[in-house]
PDB file of C-alpha atoms in Angstrom:
ATOM      1  CA  MET A  25      78.869  -6.071   5.267  1.00 47.00           C
ATOM      2  CA  SER A  26      82.270  -7.611   6.442  1.00 53.00           C
ATOM      3  CA  HIS A  27      84.167  -6.005   8.939  1.00 65.00           C
ATOM      4  CA  ARG A  28      87.581  -6.556   7.652  1.00 69.00           C
ATOM      5  CA  ALA A  29      90.186  -4.713   6.652  1.00 74.00           C
ATOM      6  CA  GLU A  30      90.760  -3.806   2.960  1.00 78.00           C
ATOM      7  CA  LYS A  31      92.852  -6.805   0.625  1.00 77.00           C
ATOM      8  CA  SER A  32      96.021  -5.758  -0.662  1.00 79.00           C
ATOM      9  CA  GLY A  33      98.546  -7.155  -2.975  1.00 83.00           C
ATOM     10  CA  LEU A  34      97.835 -10.542  -4.257  1.00 83.00           C
ATOM     11  CA  SER A  35      94.653 -10.765  -1.958  1.00 80.00           C
ATOM     12  CA  LYS A  36      93.412  -7.650  -3.636  1.00 81.00           C
ATOM     13  CA  ASP A  37      94.302  -9.119  -7.442  1.00 82.00           C
ATOM     14  CA  ILE A  38      92.350 -12.458  -6.361  1.00 79.00           C
ATOM     15  CA  GLN A  39      89.467 -10.892  -5.022  1.00 76.00           C
ATOM     16  CA  LYS A  40      88.758  -8.820  -8.072  1.00 78.00           C
ATOM     17  CA  LYS A  41      88.944 -11.777 -10.484  1.00 80.00           C
ATOM     18  CA  LEU A  42      86.616 -12.979  -8.213  1.00 76.00           C
ATOM     19  CA  ASP A  43      84.458  -9.913  -8.394  1.00 75.00           C
ATOM     20  CA  ALA A  44      84.520  -9.704 -12.277  1.00 76.00           C
ATOM     21  CA  LYS A  45      83.091 -13.271 -12.776  1.00 80.00           C
ATOM     22  CA  TYR A  46      79.900 -12.386 -10.833  1.00 80.00           C
ATOM     23  CA  ASN A  47      77.063 -12.312 -13.510  1.00 85.00           C
ATOM     24  CA  VAL A  48      74.121  -9.626 -13.063  1.00 89.00           C
ATOM     25  CA  ASP A  49      72.203 -11.960 -15.391  1.00 92.00           C
ATOM     26  CA  GLN A  50      72.358 -15.545 -13.412  1.00 91.00           C
ATOM     27  CA  GLU A  51      71.740 -13.207  -9.843  1.00 92.00           C
ATOM     28  CA  LYS A  52      68.017 -11.788 -11.744  1.00 93.00           C
ATOM     29  CA  GLN A  53      67.682 -15.737 -13.340  1.00 93.00           C
ATOM     30  CA  CYS A  54      68.348 -17.059  -8.796  1.00 94.00           C
ATOM     31  CA  ARG A  55      66.055 -13.937  -8.000  1.00 94.00           C
ATOM     32  CA  GLU A  56      63.219 -15.137 -10.077  1.00 94.00           C
ATOM     33  CA  TRP A  57      63.666 -18.775  -9.157  1.00 94.00           C
ATOM     34  CA  ILE A  58      64.272 -18.494  -5.536  1.00 95.00           C
ATOM     35  CA  GLU A  59      60.750 -16.311  -5.369  1.00 95.00           C
ATOM     36  CA  ALA A  60      59.706 -18.949  -7.568  1.00 93.00           C
ATOM     37  CA  VAL A  61      60.142 -22.026  -5.832  1.00 94.00           C
ATOM     38  CA  LEU A  62      59.498 -20.487  -2.656  1.00 94.00           C
ATOM     39  CA  GLY A  63      56.100 -18.472  -3.607  1.00 92.00           C
ATOM     40  CA  GLU A  64      57.281 -14.911  -2.251  1.00 93.00           C
ATOM     41  CA  SER A  65      59.403 -12.460  -3.563  1.00 90.00           C
ATOM     42  CA  LEU A  66      62.746 -11.389  -2.325  1.00 89.00           C
ATOM     43  CA  PRO A  67      63.361  -8.699   0.741  1.00 86.00           C
ATOM     44  CA  GLU A  68      66.269  -6.990  -0.962  1.00 82.00           C
ATOM     45  CA  GLN A  69      64.807  -6.271  -4.481  1.00 85.00           C
ATOM     46  CA  GLU A  70      68.175  -4.198  -5.934  1.00 88.00           C
ATOM     47  CA  ILE A  71      70.101  -6.214  -8.116  1.00 90.00           C
ATOM     48  CA  GLY A  72      73.616  -5.944  -8.047  1.00 87.00           C
ATOM     49  CA  LYS A  73      75.993  -8.446  -5.334  1.00 87.00           C
ATOM     50  CA  ASN A  74      75.804  -6.522  -2.173  1.00 88.00           C
ATOM     51  CA  HIS A  75      71.869  -7.054  -2.325  1.00 92.00           C
ATOM     52  CA  PHE A  76      71.691 -10.368  -3.342  1.00 93.00           C
ATOM     53  CA  GLN A  77      74.116 -11.266  -0.494  1.00 92.00           C
ATOM     54  CA  ALA A  78      72.023  -9.256   2.115  1.00 93.00           C
ATOM     55  CA  ASN A  79      68.802 -11.021   0.946  1.00 92.00           C
ATOM     56  CA  LEU A  80      70.511 -14.392   0.921  1.00 94.00           C
ATOM     57  CA  ARG A  81      73.213 -13.477   4.023  1.00 93.00           C
ATOM     58  CA  ASP A  82      71.409 -14.748   6.993  1.00 94.00           C
ATOM     59  CA  GLY A  83      71.119 -18.376   5.351  1.00 94.00           C
ATOM     60  CA  GLN A  84      67.088 -18.768   6.389  1.00 95.00           C
ATOM     61  CA  ILE A  85      65.987 -17.881   2.814  1.00 95.00           C
ATOM     62  CA  ILE A  86      68.545 -20.792   0.846  1.00 96.00           C
ATOM     63  CA  CYS A  87      66.960 -23.485   4.077  1.00 96.00           C
ATOM     64  CA  ARG A  88      63.875 -22.707   2.928  1.00 95.00           C
ATOM     65  CA  LEU A  89      64.572 -22.765  -0.931  1.00 95.00           C
ATOM     66  CA  ILE A  90      66.371 -26.729  -0.184  1.00 95.00           C
ATOM     67  CA  ASN A  91      63.736 -27.915   2.255  1.00 95.00           C
ATOM     68  CA  ALA A  92      61.357 -26.838  -0.949  1.00 93.00           C
ATOM     69  CA  LEU A  93      63.328 -28.770  -3.637  1.00 93.00           C
ATOM     70  CA  SER A  94      63.795 -32.054  -1.548  1.00 91.00           C
ATOM     71  CA  PRO A  95      60.378 -34.775  -1.563  1.00 87.00           C
ATOM     72  CA  GLU A  96      61.296 -34.363   2.982  1.00 89.00           C
ATOM     73  CA  PRO A  97      62.825 -31.185   4.602  1.00 90.00           C
ATOM     74  CA  LEU A  98      66.427 -31.677   5.332  1.00 93.00           C
ATOM     75  CA  ILE A  99      67.102 -28.681   7.645  1.00 93.00           C
ATOM     76  CA  ALA A 100      64.942 -29.521  10.746  1.00 92.00           C
ATOM     77  CA  LYS A 101      65.332 -25.926  12.401  1.00 94.00           C
ATOM     78  CA  ILE A 102      66.544 -22.970  10.632  1.00 94.00           C
ATOM     79  CA  ASN A 103      67.502 -19.980  13.296  1.00 92.00           C
ATOM     80  CA  THR A 104      65.720 -16.900  12.736  1.00 93.00           C
ATOM     81  CA  GLN A 105      68.115 -14.927  15.554  1.00 93.00           C
ATOM     82  CA  LYS A 106      70.592 -11.883  14.451  1.00 91.00           C
ATOM     83  CA  ALA A 107      73.449 -13.603  16.136  1.00 93.00           C
ATOM     84  CA  ALA A 108      76.057 -13.777  13.051  1.00 92.00           C
ATOM     85  CA  PHE A 109      77.352 -17.550  13.997  1.00 93.00           C
ATOM     86  CA  LYS A 110      73.709 -17.907  14.345  1.00 94.00           C
ATOM     87  CA  GLN A 111      73.135 -17.052  10.668  1.00 95.00           C
ATOM     88  CA  MET A 112      76.578 -18.369   9.772  1.00 95.00           C
ATOM     89  CA  GLU A 113      75.423 -21.534  11.127  1.00 96.00           C
ATOM     90  CA  ASN A 114      72.627 -21.890   9.207  1.00 96.00           C
ATOM     91  CA  ILE A 115      74.801 -21.105   6.024  1.00 96.00           C
ATOM     92  CA  GLU A 116      76.650 -24.260   6.740  1.00 96.00           C
ATOM     93  CA  LYS A 117      73.234 -26.319   7.583  1.00 96.00           C
ATOM     94  CA  PHE A 118      72.165 -25.208   3.940  1.00 96.00           C
ATOM     95  CA  LEU A 119      75.963 -26.617   3.138  1.00 96.00           C
ATOM     96  CA  THR A 120      75.003 -30.138   4.818  1.00 96.00           C
ATOM     97  CA  ALA A 121      71.436 -30.306   3.258  1.00 96.00           C
ATOM     98  CA  CYS A 122      73.116 -29.667  -0.190  1.00 95.00           C
ATOM     99  CA  LYS A 123      75.223 -32.181   0.075  1.00 95.00           C
ATOM    100  CA  LYS A 124      72.856 -34.363   0.975  1.00 94.00           C
ATOM    101  CA  PHE A 125      70.722 -33.173  -1.738  1.00 94.00           C
ATOM    102  CA  GLY A 126      73.011 -34.823  -3.931  1.00 92.00           C
ATOM    103  CA  LEU A 127      75.639 -31.523  -4.857  1.00 93.00           C
ATOM    104  CA  GLN A 128      79.516 -32.591  -4.995  1.00 93.00           C
ATOM    105  CA  ASP A 129      81.485 -30.532  -3.186  1.00 93.00           C
ATOM    106  CA  GLY A 130      83.111 -28.823  -6.126  1.00 92.00           C
ATOM    107  CA  ASP A 131      79.090 -27.585  -6.585  1.00 92.00           C
ATOM    108  CA  LEU A 132      79.634 -26.013  -2.724  1.00 95.00           C
ATOM    109  CA  PHE A 133      81.192 -22.107  -2.050  1.00 94.00           C
ATOM    110  CA  GLN A 134      82.080 -21.344   1.532  1.00 94.00           C
ATOM    111  CA  THR A 135      80.588 -19.889   4.206  1.00 94.00           C
ATOM    112  CA  ALA A 136      82.617 -16.964   3.850  1.00 91.00           C
ATOM    113  CA  ASP A 137      81.141 -16.820   0.044  1.00 92.00           C
ATOM    114  CA  LEU A 138      78.651 -15.699   1.190  1.00 93.00           C
ATOM    115  CA  TYR A 139      78.352 -14.264   4.689  1.00 94.00           C
ATOM    116  CA  GLU A 140      81.084 -11.962   4.286  1.00 90.00           C
ATOM    117  CA  ALA A 141      80.255 -12.003  -0.140  1.00 88.00           C
ATOM    118  CA  GLN A 142      83.478 -12.927  -0.436  1.00 89.00           C
ATOM    119  CA  ASN A 143      82.786 -15.117  -4.077  1.00 90.00           C
ATOM    120  CA  MET A 144      79.392 -14.532  -4.848  1.00 92.00           C
ATOM    121  CA  GLY A 145      79.955 -16.135  -8.439  1.00 91.00           C
ATOM    122  CA  GLN A 146      80.447 -19.587  -6.669  1.00 92.00           C
ATOM    123  CA  VAL A 147      76.850 -18.474  -4.253  1.00 94.00           C
ATOM    124  CA  ILE A 148      75.432 -18.971  -8.052  1.00 94.00           C
ATOM    125  CA  GLY A 149      76.638 -21.585  -8.989  1.00 93.00           C
ATOM    126  CA  THR A 150      75.417 -24.024  -6.018  1.00 95.00           C
ATOM    127  CA  LEU A 151      72.237 -22.408  -6.933  1.00 95.00           C
ATOM    128  CA  TYR A 152      72.026 -23.413 -10.538  1.00 94.00           C
ATOM    129  CA  ALA A 153      73.706 -26.516  -8.740  1.00 94.00           C
ATOM    130  CA  CYS A 154      70.891 -26.896  -6.667  1.00 94.00           C
ATOM    131  CA  SER A 155      68.082 -26.481 -10.055  1.00 93.00           C
ATOM    132  CA  THR A 156      70.052 -29.016 -12.198  1.00 92.00           C
ATOM    133  CA  ILE A 157      69.940 -31.466  -8.888  1.00 92.00           C
ATOM    134  CA  ALA A 158      66.154 -30.682  -7.830  1.00 91.00           C
ATOM    135  CA  THR A 159      65.024 -31.247 -11.560  1.00 89.00           C
ATOM    136  CA  SER A 160      67.182 -34.023 -12.557  1.00 86.00           C
ATOM    137  CA  LYS A 161      67.336 -36.810  -9.974  1.00 86.00           C
ATOM    138  CA  HIS A 162      64.289 -35.403  -7.522  1.00 84.00           C
ATOM    139  CA  GLY A 163      61.446 -35.155 -10.024  1.00 83.00           C
ATOM    140  CA  TYR A 164      61.061 -31.103  -9.297  1.00 86.00           C
ATOM    141  CA  GLN A 165      58.757 -30.093 -11.949  1.00 87.00           C
ATOM    142  CA  GLY A 166      58.954 -25.630 -11.139  1.00 86.00           C
ATOM    143  CA  MET A 167      60.717 -23.943 -12.966  1.00 87.00           C
ATOM    144  CA  CYS A 168      64.144 -24.100 -13.535  1.00 87.00           C
ATOM    145  CA  ILE A 169      67.642 -22.918 -13.881  1.00 90.00           C
ATOM    146  CA  GLY A 170      71.146 -23.925 -14.976  1.00 80.00           C
ATOM    147  CA  THR A 171      72.169 -27.274 -17.318  1.00 80.00           C
ATOM    148  CA  LYS A 172      69.879 -30.587 -17.304  1.00 77.00           C
ATOM    149  CA  MET A 173      72.202 -33.865 -16.396  1.00 78.00           C
ATOM    150  CA  ALA A 174      72.395 -36.201 -19.153  1.00 76.00           C
ATOM    151  CA  ASP A 175      70.003 -38.888 -19.011  1.00 77.00           C
ATOM    152  CA  GLU A 176      70.834 -42.730 -19.293  1.00 81.00           C
ATOM    153  CA  ASN A 177      70.642 -43.688 -23.393  1.00 85.00           C
ATOM    154  CA  LYS A 178      71.544 -47.489 -22.720  1.00 87.00           C
ATOM    155  CA  ARG A 179      71.044 -49.191 -26.524  1.00 87.00           C
ATOM    156  CA  GLU A 180      70.317 -53.221 -27.058  1.00 89.00           C
ATOM    157  CA  PHE A 181      71.694 -54.104 -30.456  1.00 88.00           C
ATOM    158  CA  ASP A 182      70.569 -57.705 -31.843  1.00 90.00           C
ATOM    159  CA  GLU A 183      74.087 -60.065 -32.173  1.00 90.00           C
ATOM    160  CA  ALA A 184      73.929 -59.419 -36.702  1.00 90.00           C
ATOM    161  CA  THR A 185      74.677 -56.091 -36.169  1.00 89.00           C
ATOM    162  CA  LEU A 186      76.861 -56.709 -33.294  1.00 86.00           C
ATOM    163  CA  ASN A 187      78.552 -59.030 -35.603  1.00 87.00           C
ATOM    164  CA  ALA A 188      78.947 -56.429 -38.360  1.00 84.00           C
ATOM    165  CA  GLY A 189      80.486 -54.122 -36.504  1.00 80.00           C
ATOM    166  CA  LYS A 190      83.318 -56.364 -35.776  1.00 80.00           C
ATOM    167  CA  SER A 191      84.047 -56.806 -38.973  1.00 76.00           C
ATOM    168  CA  ILE A 192      84.736 -53.259 -39.876  1.00 72.00           C
ATOM    169  CA  LEU A 193      88.180 -51.528 -39.068  1.00 64.00           C
ATOM    170  CA  GLY A 194      87.384 -47.616 -39.350  1.00 62.00           C
ATOM    171  CA  GLY A 195      89.904 -44.863 -39.622  1.00 58.00           C
ATOM    172  CA  GLN A 196      89.821 -44.020 -35.710  1.00 57.00           C
ATOM    173  CA  MET A 197      91.514 -47.339 -34.858  1.00 60.00           C
ATOM    174  CA  GLY A 198      95.090 -46.418 -36.549  1.00 61.00           C
ATOM    175  CA  TYR A 199      94.622 -48.680 -39.543  1.00 56.00           C
ATOM    176  CA  THR A 200      96.466 -45.988 -42.620  1.00 59.00           C
ATOM    177  CA  GLU A 201      96.082 -49.644 -45.250  1.00 62.00           C
ATOM    178  CA  GLY A 202      99.598 -49.808 -45.658  1.00 63.00           C
ATOM    179  CA  GLU A 203     100.676 -46.264 -45.214  1.00 66.00           C
ATOM    180  CA  SER A 204     104.074 -44.994 -43.495  1.00 68.00           C
ATOM    181  CA  GLN A 205     106.521 -42.373 -42.590  1.00 67.00           C
ATOM    182  CA  SER A 206     108.871 -43.900 -44.114  1.00 68.00           C
ATOM    183  CA  GLY A 207     110.848 -41.894 -46.847  1.00 66.00           C
ATOM    184  CA  MET A 208     109.112 -38.203 -45.953  1.00 68.00           C
ATOM    185  CA  SER A 209     111.943 -35.765 -44.797  1.00 67.00           C
ATOM    186  CA  MET A 210     110.911 -33.107 -42.071  1.00 66.00           C
ATOM    187  CA  GLY A 211     113.417 -30.576 -43.082  1.00 65.00           C
ATOM    188  CA  LYS A 212     116.905 -30.470 -41.383  1.00 65.00           C
ATOM    189  CA  THR A 213     118.173 -34.048 -39.007  1.00 66.00           C
ATOM    190  CA  ARG A 214     119.312 -32.436 -36.197  1.00 64.00           C
ATOM    191  CA  LYS A 215     123.338 -33.125 -34.742  1.00 66.00           C
ATOM    192  CA  VAL A 216     124.437 -33.337 -31.466  1.00 66.00           C
ATOM    193  CA  CYS A 217     127.087 -30.572 -32.293  1.00 66.00           C
ATOM    194  CA  ASP A 218     124.558 -28.352 -33.536  1.00 51.00           C
TER     195      ASP A 218
END
């Protein structure tokens, strides 16, 4: 756990909202997915935000996870030391590897979100994004959580179909067959002195 003073005021309200976004069902899916990818059980089996954070806090599991998902390892050396800065370094290595893997900046959490359990909902969101990118862009065939990215659906039309489409005016194009708003009155007219 972190050794921060208890939050108050606006910070406390924001933290309550972040905690309310945490979804235990998504945590369970993430746990199952991590265990399936790594082929081993997580050390802390109790369900809950703080227990899940305890599993991932040192950064070793998530570093091994991104290496397992990637065709070639993205993190060469994973720190096993218990020093706080080494654990945070592992988390930072994971986040850098995620960018190389194809995740966008908006998909990533901040180091403090995981290390100090500031925003575990965002951590779960990052894990979902890792799964999506692994299956969609890197050909990972194992268990998947989250959404599937759309595939390109390029269409080829022959010349006759393209020409037929040019002669049709759809209602979406704004043609109203001569209709206009002339003669319509929508209530009282506005006068400057009202």
